[in-house]
Amino acid sequence: MGHKLSTILNASNIQRSLPISHPARQTLLNNNDSGVPRNGTSNSVFGFLRRLMSGGKIDGGSRTEAEEKVYSWLYALAMSDKYLVFEYVGSTERGLSFTEAERRLRENGPNVPLDYSFPRWWNLLWTAFFHPFNIILIVLSVLSYITSDVPNGCIMLVLVFISVSLRFYQEYSSSKAAMKLSQLVRCPVKVQRCAGRVVQTELIVQVDQRDVVPGDIVIFEPGDLFPGDVRLLSSKHLVVSQSSLTGESMATEKTADVREDQGTPLLDLKNICFMGTNVVSGSGTGLVVSTGSKTYMSTMFSAIGKKKPPDDFERGVRRISYVLIAVMLVVVTIIVLIDYITSYNLSESVLFGISVASALTPQMLPLIVNISLAKGALSMARERCIVKSVTAIRYMGSMDILCIDKTGTLTMNRAIMVNHLDSEGSSREKVLQFAFLNSYFKTDQKYPLDDAILAYVYTNGHRLQPSKWRKIDEIPFDFIRRRVSVILETDSHAEYGNLQLCDRFMVTKGALEEVMKVCSFVEHIDKGEITNLSPEDHRRILSMAEEISNEGLRTIGVAIKRLKPKNGDGNLVDDETFESDMVFLGLITFYDPPKDTAKQALWRLAEKGVKAKVLTGDSLSLAIKVCKEVGIKTTHVITGPELELLDQDSFHETVKRAAVLARLTPTQKFRVVKSLQTVGNHVVGFLGDGVNDSLALDAADVGISVDSGVSVAKDFADIILLEKDLNVLVAGVEQGRLTFGNTMKYIKMSVIANIGSVVSLLISTLVLQYEPLTPRELLTQNFLYSVGQIAIPWDKMEDDSVKTPQRWSKKGLPMFILWNGPVCTLCDVSTLMFIWFYYKSKSNTVEDMSFFRSAWFVEGLLMQTLIFHLIRTEKIPFIQDVASWPVICSTVVISAIGIAIPFTPIGKVMGFVHLPLSYFGFLVVLFLGYFSVGQVVKRLYILVFKRWL
């Protein structure tokens, strides 16, 4: 991916079309030096990569120098007269010539939003292969082949193949996700170019979006995507959707005839349109000022696809690998030297050393980890949850903060009508009647609010008799007027107040401000009178609407106008005078209710130590209302514009305390996530479903989207929910902790058992002056032990172990080994002393060596098999807590095979002899003592370190 962020926008790129002495160039340079004041949303665009530019961590607290230059560039254009911007980009009012456009295309490259260079498959394969455990296993397998130990070499290579294949598949799949962003802007674009050497002629041509260059004049209509960052030159009723950048569904009005100031938030600039946004209605022309990687959208998404640093678990496994390599080099060298001195057989000594090294290596670690993760993914699939990256399961177990959007996650994402109020705030059926008639008869397009009004009337038993009305005409909704009007006529002479409805009426509903613009009167329904709409009435109604909005409700206005009867049903739409001098009736209020399951799910997550934070683009009042209803504390809340006023330290402290963060832009969501990760040292999950969530989804430790989300969001997510239900995440958290716990059981158990076994081999080799086990016997023991461990992913966890987030402890494993490792070695040494003194097996005769090796083989295998039951629980094994049945079965089968081998023909071939019954009696006493001593050490360890696994 290797995208160089430092080349996003250089000063030379910004001003390359201007002469050195040009005053416009000096203005831009001064602006670049001074920067933009830290107020409004404008500072939120790229404030998250400063540390990355310097090679450090991204902490989300500040912006880079390149980002500040992008700010200055766009603000300089927005603050300038539209005719001056031609000089800034080196263009003319006629557009670029074809020759100049081709030159700029060669100079700037194709106009694609993200310039990623994807790694070749062999690079990904090398990355997947280059892991310490893989290297250890490959070296050992090569040495095994050299010494003719083919079976052991094959087993280790198979384990390496499985591990590398899974890792390669995950890396290859994730590396292609960023390409989806380029699909946002691939479309033909109408461009104005000039042609002719003497007399230049303006031509309108259609070019591919990739061929648009800075300085082009583009012509756009409804449905068009902006191919770059554009300074508007002309506009007619232009309404633009910026939901791909902001996440807000409401469209934004844009106009060319305005000069902005630095106090306006960047995304609110009226004369600037951004790459990736689209025209909802209206038309116009604009001058392309930035393309490709220099656009707002490209810089905003430039952090996507960056390789995440290894987490605590990966770093811990690598540290274990290096420690084992160091121990292996020291111990194996000593054992080989001792064995060679006593046997003078170099090849046999080297083979024995390889066998010891193989016994020291947790060969099954990659397989156990991947089986555990795959099992977790299958379990979550049964909960209607698709796991794209199995490593996300492990992150789910460590996650302690879940950032969620309000809409569709906490709420039902649909409107429910609440009330119908007159201008005084009293509930009046007349307001409901005319709102219902408007929704019932409109045909242009039914919106969710119309469905909510109809549902309210039908379910509450209101009899408004629409059959007595007849539709004459309709003025449809548009994003300029933001209201819809229908003209109705009644055939009855029913009376409502003092108004006799026997003729035509225009009924209008829509955004409150827009409805009130066309009202000159207000009806006081309780008094039955109509008065002029005074400034006091206007303020009172808006104040009432603001209070309702602060309660988390949405409002629309309703107005009517009596029309004079006309002959025929002529078309009335073109007569703009109809929507004027109307009578304001009242308000209709709506609410997006919280899901029934949301409160329960959040409570269950909190029980498990996962704190929820709401990161939304909605208003603060609405977010607070919803959060209160689902049980999220709203003591500490903040908005995006307020965050931009904070310095870096205050930003991190505020993010740490705030539970509700509203009116956030995509980059602010990203900064919040990075702050929680780097400064707060949290494992963060993020649940989002829009293009504007891609930054945060990619940055989070666990990116979660929904099946109904946009394709880009689903591509960057690690987990996809088939249902918008937080209870699925609770199951995922439990599964993640189960997976993490079982993995840690294996790691701690195998490292203790392997190190203890190798130390015991070293001691016995020094004492006996011969190999305690032959290479073949040692490898057989190690093979049986490894096969028995395959059942570990199916083990269960204690309830207390899944109540809190599980994370790798840097000091935990070394201390765990120091406390518990000597117990294993003590048992092995006890066995050595018992065989030596009780059975008098001290000589180097073939009989004594065969007896010792038979006894040592059985004891070692049983020790390594039973140790798991001591390690897996804080309680007394087999008494207070019993492992799952697959683990019990595995233990019984492997133990039975180990005990039986000396009595079988296979044992005879391996050089084993029959063991007396008294030895097995000793083993019973030995393991009772081992579990007793191990349990005492366990309680002391828990007393000191307050945890076990």
Tab-separated table of N, CA, C and O in Angstrom, residues 257-338:
chain	number	residue	atom	x	y	z
A	257	ASP	N	-22.405	32.424	-5.705
A	257	ASP	CA	-22.347	33.869	-5.478
A	257	ASP	C	-22.202	34.199	-4.003
A	257	ASP	O	-23.060	34.841	-3.398
A	258	VAL	N	-21.103	33.745	-3.422
A	258	VAL	CA	-20.840	34.041	-2.018
A	258	VAL	C	-19.337	33.955	-1.790
A	258	VAL	O	-18.637	33.194	-2.458
A	259	ARG	N	-18.852	34.769	-0.880
A	259	ARG	CA	-17.453	34.699	-0.442
A	259	ARG	C	-17.449	34.337	1.033
A	259	ARG	O	-18.012	35.043	1.863
A	260	GLU	N	-16.828	33.235	1.345
A	260	GLU	CA	-16.844	32.716	2.709
A	260	GLU	C	-15.760	33.384	3.557
A	260	GLU	O	-14.908	34.123	3.050
A	261	ASP	N	-15.789	33.095	4.844
A	261	ASP	CA	-14.717	33.543	5.731
A	261	ASP	C	-14.185	32.339	6.497
A	261	ASP	O	-14.732	31.237	6.450
A	262	GLN	N	-13.085	32.557	7.229
A	262	GLN	CA	-12.426	31.443	7.902
A	262	GLN	C	-13.219	30.908	9.081
A	262	GLN	O	-12.900	29.836	9.605
A	263	GLY	N	-14.244	31.612	9.501
A	263	GLY	CA	-15.043	31.135	10.618
A	263	GLY	C	-16.030	30.060	10.227
A	263	GLY	O	-16.646	29.427	11.091
A	264	THR	N	-16.213	29.808	8.935
A	264	THR	CA	-17.157	28.801	8.469
A	264	THR	C	-16.488	27.428	8.475
A	264	THR	O	-15.399	27.274	7.929
A	265	PRO	N	-17.125	26.426	9.084
A	265	PRO	CA	-16.562	25.066	9.035
A	265	PRO	C	-16.354	24.617	7.596
A	265	PRO	O	-17.140	24.978	6.706
A	266	LEU	N	-15.320	23.847	7.358
A	266	LEU	CA	-14.922	23.487	5.997
A	266	LEU	C	-16.062	22.832	5.215
A	266	LEU	O	-16.332	23.190	4.074
A	267	LEU	N	-16.742	21.870	5.827
A	267	LEU	CA	-17.795	21.164	5.112
A	267	LEU	C	-19.046	22.014	4.929
A	267	LEU	O	-19.959	21.628	4.208
A	268	ASP	N	-19.109	23.170	5.583
A	268	ASP	CA	-20.255	24.080	5.432
A	268	ASP	C	-19.997	25.194	4.424
A	268	ASP	O	-20.851	26.069	4.240
A	269	LEU	N	-18.828	25.189	3.784
A	269	LEU	CA	-18.533	26.206	2.780
A	269	LEU	C	-19.528	26.087	1.629
A	269	LEU	O	-19.677	25.024	1.019
A	270	LYS	N	-20.214	27.175	1.322
A	270	LYS	CA	-21.284	27.146	0.328
A	270	LYS	C	-20.772	27.093	-1.110
A	270	LYS	O	-21.471	26.627	-2.009
A	271	ASN	N	-19.558	27.585	-1.338
A	271	ASN	CA	-19.072	27.670	-2.721
A	271	ASN	C	-18.030	26.604	-3.053
A	271	ASN	O	-17.389	26.668	-4.093
A	272	ILE	N	-17.841	25.642	-2.180
A	272	ILE	CA	-16.897	24.549	-2.406
A	272	ILE	C	-17.664	23.234	-2.391
A	272	ILE	O	-18.424	22.958	-1.464
A	273	CYS	N	-17.463	22.418	-3.416
A	273	CYS	CA	-18.018	21.068	-3.453
A	273	CYS	C	-16.858	20.070	-3.458
A	273	CYS	O	-15.801	20.338	-4.039
A	274	PHE	N	-17.069	18.936	-2.832
A	274	PHE	CA	-15.971	18.017	-2.571
A	274	PHE	C	-16.089	16.749	-3.404
A	274	PHE	O	-17.187	16.291	-3.736
A	275	MET	N	-14.935	16.193	-3.719
A	275	MET	CA	-14.884	14.954	-4.480
A	275	MET	C	-15.682	13.867	-3.757
A	275	MET	O	-15.594	13.716	-2.547
A	276	GLY	N	-16.457	13.088	-4.536
A	276	GLY	CA	-17.221	11.997	-3.956
A	276	GLY	C	-18.620	12.365	-3.528
A	276	GLY	O	-19.433	11.485	-3.262
A	277	THR	N	-18.921	13.681	-3.441
A	277	THR	CA	-20.286	14.098	-3.139
A	277	THR	C	-21.083	14.173	-4.446
A	277	THR	O	-20.511	14.180	-5.534
A	278	ASN	N	-22.408	14.238	-4.341
A	278	ASN	CA	-23.216	14.199	-5.554
A	278	ASN	C	-24.310	15.262	-5.536
A	278	ASN	O	-24.720	15.747	-4.476
A	279	VAL	N	-24.766	15.620	-6.736
A	279	VAL	CA	-25.805	16.629	-6.911
A	279	VAL	C	-27.170	15.978	-6.704
A	279	VAL	O	-27.496	14.986	-7.365
A	280	VAL	N	-27.959	16.534	-5.788
A	280	VAL	CA	-29.312	16.044	-5.545
A	280	VAL	C	-30.291	16.742	-6.479
A	280	VAL	O	-31.129	16.106	-7.124
A	281	SER	N	-30.198	18.055	-6.529
A	281	SER	CA	-31.066	18.816	-7.426
A	281	SER	C	-30.345	20.090	-7.833
A	281	SER	O	-29.374	20.505	-7.201
A	282	GLY	N	-30.853	20.709	-8.894
A	282	GLY	CA	-30.224	21.916	-9.395
A	282	GLY	C	-29.116	21.611	-10.387
A	282	GLY	O	-28.895	20.465	-10.784
A	283	SER	N	-28.414	22.650	-10.784
A	283	SER	CA	-27.350	22.496	-11.770
A	283	SER	C	-26.340	23.618	-11.578
A	283	SER	O	-26.529	24.522	-10.764
A	284	GLY	N	-25.257	23.567	-12.364
A	284	GLY	CA	-24.256	24.618	-12.266
A	284	GLY	C	-22.967	24.239	-12.943
A	284	GLY	O	-22.857	23.202	-13.597
A	285	THR	N	-21.970	25.103	-12.789
A	285	THR	CA	-20.625	24.849	-13.302
A	285	THR	C	-19.629	25.127	-12.189
A	285	THR	O	-19.907	25.879	-11.255
A	286	GLY	N	-18.474	24.499	-12.298
A	286	GLY	CA	-17.465	24.694	-11.268
A	286	GLY	C	-16.076	24.493	-11.819
A	286	GLY	O	-15.874	23.820	-12.843
A	287	LEU	N	-15.096	25.077	-11.135
A	287	LEU	CA	-13.695	24.970	-11.513
A	287	LEU	C	-13.034	23.926	-10.631
A	287	LEU	O	-13.059	24.030	-9.391
A	288	VAL	N	-12.466	22.904	-11.250
A	288	VAL	CA	-11.776	21.847	-10.491
A	288	VAL	C	-10.471	22.419	-9.950
A	288	VAL	O	-9.624	22.898	-10.709
A	289	VAL	N	-10.305	22.389	-8.633
A	289	VAL	CA	-9.118	22.982	-8.009
A	289	VAL	C	-8.171	21.928	-7.457
A	289	VAL	O	-6.985	22.199	-7.243
A	290	SER	N	-8.664	20.720	-7.182
A	290	SER	CA	-7.812	19.639	-6.693
A	290	SER	C	-8.334	18.322	-7.224
A	290	SER	O	-9.550	18.119	-7.305
A	291	THR	N	-7.423	17.425	-7.580
A	291	THR	CA	-7.808	16.101	-8.065
A	291	THR	C	-6.947	15.044	-7.388
A	291	THR	O	-5.949	15.354	-6.725
A	292	GLY	N	-7.357	13.789	-7.568
A	292	GLY	CA	-6.555	12.665	-7.094
A	292	GLY	C	-6.280	12.692	-5.615
A	292	GLY	O	-7.149	12.948	-4.785
A	293	SER	N	-5.035	12.446	-5.273
A	293	SER	CA	-4.648	12.322	-3.869
A	293	SER	C	-4.598	13.655	-3.145
A	293	SER	O	-4.357	13.691	-1.943
A	294	LYS	N	-4.824	14.777	-3.856
A	294	LYS	CA	-4.763	16.096	-3.219
A	294	LYS	C	-6.141	16.602	-2.810
A	294	LYS	O	-6.263	17.725	-2.337
A	295	THR	N	-7.172	15.796	-3.015
A	295	THR	CA	-8.523	16.220	-2.664
A	295	THR	C	-8.788	15.989	-1.183
A	295	THR	O	-8.076	15.249	-0.503
A	296	TYR	N	-9.868	16.616	-0.733
A	296	TYR	CA	-10.288	16.461	0.669
A	296	TYR	C	-10.564	14.995	0.991
A	296	TYR	O	-10.085	14.460	1.991
A	297	MET	N	-11.329	14.323	0.121
A	297	MET	CA	-11.708	12.951	0.401
A	297	MET	C	-10.497	12.039	0.431
A	297	MET	O	-10.381	11.165	1.303
A	298	SER	N	-9.571	12.221	-0.495
A	298	SER	CA	-8.395	11.358	-0.546
A	298	SER	C	-7.548	11.507	0.704
A	298	SER	O	-7.059	10.520	1.260
A	299	THR	N	-7.367	12.750	1.146
A	299	THR	CA	-6.563	12.958	2.343
A	299	THR	C	-7.284	12.407	3.567
A	299	THR	O	-6.668	11.849	4.472
A	300	MET	N	-8.613	12.545	3.575
A	300	MET	CA	-9.376	12.042	4.706
A	300	MET	C	-9.254	10.531	4.807
A	300	MET	O	-9.138	9.966	5.896
A	301	PHE	N	-9.250	9.837	3.664
A	301	PHE	CA	-9.204	8.381	3.672
A	301	PHE	C	-7.787	7.838	3.486
A	301	PHE	O	-7.618	6.642	3.300
A	302	SER	N	-6.794	8.694	3.521
A	302	SER	CA	-5.439	8.229	3.230
A	302	SER	C	-4.892	7.304	4.299
A	302	SER	O	-3.950	6.565	4.054
A	303	ALA	N	-5.481	7.332	5.503
A	303	ALA	CA	-5.013	6.420	6.563
A	303	ALA	C	-5.560	5.020	6.380
A	303	ALA	O	-5.087	4.082	7.003
A	304	ILE	N	-6.559	4.874	5.516
A	304	ILE	CA	-7.174	3.556	5.329
A	304	ILE	C	-6.203	2.616	4.646
A	304	ILE	O	-5.504	2.976	3.719
A	305	GLY	N	-6.203	1.366	5.089
A	305	GLY	CA	-5.352	0.361	4.485
A	305	GLY	C	-3.958	0.300	5.056
A	305	GLY	O	-3.176	-0.564	4.689
A	306	LYS	N	-3.608	1.226	5.964
A	306	LYS	CA	-2.295	1.161	6.578
A	306	LYS	C	-2.192	-0.095	7.435
A	306	LYS	O	-3.144	-0.482	8.106
A	307	LYS	N	-1.075	-0.735	7.400
A	307	LYS	CA	-0.901	-1.950	8.186
A	307	LYS	C	-0.915	-1.615	9.664
A	307	LYS	O	-0.186	-0.758	10.133
A	308	LYS	N	-1.781	-2.307	10.379
A	308	LYS	CA	-1.888	-2.054	11.810
A	308	LYS	C	-0.684	-2.642	12.532
A	308	LYS	O	-0.186	-3.699	12.159
A	309	PRO	N	-0.207	-1.969	13.569
A	309	PRO	CA	0.907	-2.527	14.342
A	309	PRO	C	0.452	-3.783	15.056
A	309	PRO	O	-0.741	-3.960	15.336
A	310	PRO	N	1.377	-4.699	15.354
A	310	PRO	CA	0.996	-5.923	16.068
A	310	PRO	C	0.427	-5.604	17.444
A	310	PRO	O	0.857	-4.663	18.101
A	311	ASP	N	-0.567	-6.381	17.847
A	311	ASP	CA	-1.179	-6.152	19.148
A	311	ASP	C	-0.359	-6.815	20.246
A	311	ASP	O	0.686	-7.425	19.994
A	312	ASP	N	-0.834	-6.695	21.488
A	312	ASP	CA	-0.106	-7.243	22.626
A	312	ASP	C	0.099	-8.748	22.477
A	312	ASP	O	1.149	-9.277	22.842
A	313	PHE	N	-0.909	-9.430	21.967
A	313	PHE	CA	-0.806	-10.884	21.819
A	313	PHE	C	0.304	-11.255	20.834
A	313	PHE	O	1.132	-12.121	21.125
A	314	GLU	N	0.319	-10.613	19.676
A	314	GLU	CA	1.334	-10.919	18.663
A	314	GLU	C	2.730	-10.590	19.164
A	314	GLU	O	3.684	-11.349	18.948
A	315	ARG	N	2.843	-9.432	19.840
A	315	ARG	CA	4.156	-9.080	20.388
A	315	ARG	C	4.584	-10.080	21.462
A	315	ARG	O	5.764	-10.439	21.560
A	316	GLY	N	3.631	-10.523	22.268
A	316	GLY	CA	3.947	-11.492	23.311
A	316	GLY	C	4.406	-12.818	22.740
A	316	GLY	O	5.373	-13.418	23.239
A	317	VAL	N	3.729	-13.274	21.679
A	317	VAL	CA	4.126	-14.539	21.054
A	317	VAL	C	5.525	-14.423	20.466
A	317	VAL	O	6.332	-15.354	20.551
A	318	ARG	N	5.831	-13.271	19.879
A	318	ARG	CA	7.173	-13.080	19.323
A	318	ARG	C	8.228	-13.094	20.424
A	318	ARG	O	9.315	-13.661	20.263
A	319	ARG	N	7.914	-12.460	21.560
A	319	ARG	CA	8.877	-12.477	22.667
A	319	ARG	C	9.113	-13.901	23.168
A	319	ARG	O	10.248	-14.281	23.480
A	320	ILE	N	8.032	-14.678	23.252
A	320	ILE	CA	8.188	-16.082	23.649
A	320	ILE	C	9.088	-16.810	22.664
A	320	ILE	O	9.963	-17.595	23.053
A	321	SER	N	8.876	-16.538	21.382
A	321	SER	CA	9.680	-17.192	20.352
A	321	SER	C	11.163	-16.907	20.551
A	321	SER	O	11.997	-17.821	20.503
A	322	TYR	N	11.484	-15.626	20.777
A	322	TYR	CA	12.892	-15.271	20.939
A	322	TYR	C	13.479	-15.874	22.208
A	322	TYR	O	14.648	-16.310	22.236
A	323	VAL	N	12.688	-15.919	23.280
A	323	VAL	CA	13.167	-16.531	24.519
A	323	VAL	C	13.426	-18.013	24.308
A	323	VAL	O	14.461	-18.554	24.745
A	324	LEU	N	12.490	-18.701	23.640
A	324	LEU	CA	12.664	-20.131	23.403
A	324	LEU	C	13.873	-20.404	22.504
A	324	LEU	O	14.587	-21.397	22.693
A	325	ILE	N	14.081	-19.530	21.518
A	325	ILE	CA	15.253	-19.701	20.659
A	325	ILE	C	16.536	-19.575	21.479
A	325	ILE	O	17.483	-20.372	21.323
A	326	ALA	N	16.564	-18.576	22.362
A	326	ALA	CA	17.758	-18.398	23.208
A	326	ALA	C	17.968	-19.603	24.119
A	326	ALA	O	19.095	-20.120	24.241
A	327	VAL	N	16.883	-20.046	24.783
A	327	VAL	CA	17.002	-21.225	25.663
A	327	VAL	C	17.399	-22.446	24.855
A	327	VAL	O	18.243	-23.252	25.290
A	328	MET	N	16.821	-22.572	23.666
A	328	MET	CA	17.111	-23.716	22.815
A	328	MET	C	18.593	-23.765	22.446
A	328	MET	O	19.244	-24.816	22.525
A	329	LEU	N	19.132	-22.622	22.048
A	329	LEU	CA	20.535	-22.584	21.646
A	329	LEU	C	21.454	-22.981	22.798
A	329	LEU	O	22.430	-23.732	22.624
A	330	VAL	N	21.136	-22.490	23.991
A	330	VAL	CA	21.987	-22.776	25.148
A	330	VAL	C	21.843	-24.232	25.589
A	330	VAL	O	22.823	-24.983	25.693
A	331	VAL	N	20.585	-24.650	25.850
A	331	VAL	CA	20.347	-25.984	26.412
A	331	VAL	C	20.721	-27.074	25.425
A	331	VAL	O	21.381	-28.056	25.784
A	332	VAL	N	20.300	-26.918	24.175
A	332	VAL	CA	20.580	-27.951	23.174
A	332	VAL	C	22.082	-28.095	22.961
A	332	VAL	O	22.608	-29.211	22.820
A	333	THR	N	22.784	-26.973	22.936
A	333	THR	CA	24.249	-27.038	22.769
A	333	THR	C	24.884	-27.817	23.917
A	333	THR	O	25.763	-28.675	23.702
A	334	ILE	N	24.459	-27.528	25.131
A	334	ILE	CA	25.009	-28.230	26.297
A	334	ILE	C	24.693	-29.721	26.221
A	334	ILE	O	25.570	-30.582	26.454
A	335	ILE	N	23.442	-30.058	25.877
A	335	ILE	CA	23.050	-31.461	25.826
A	335	ILE	C	23.816	-32.212	24.738
A	335	ILE	O	24.270	-33.348	24.936
A	336	VAL	N	23.974	-31.576	23.567
A	336	VAL	CA	24.725	-32.222	22.479
A	336	VAL	C	26.175	-32.467	22.894
A	336	VAL	O	26.745	-33.550	22.636
A	337	LEU	N	26.792	-31.480	23.544
A	337	LEU	CA	28.184	-31.639	23.983
A	337	LEU	C	28.307	-32.767	25.007
A	337	LEU	O	29.221	-33.612	24.930
A	338	ILE	N	27.387	-32.771	25.991
A	338	ILE	CA	27.452	-33.823	27.024
A	338	ILE	C	27.249	-35.196	26.402
A	338	ILE	O	27.966	-36.163	26.714
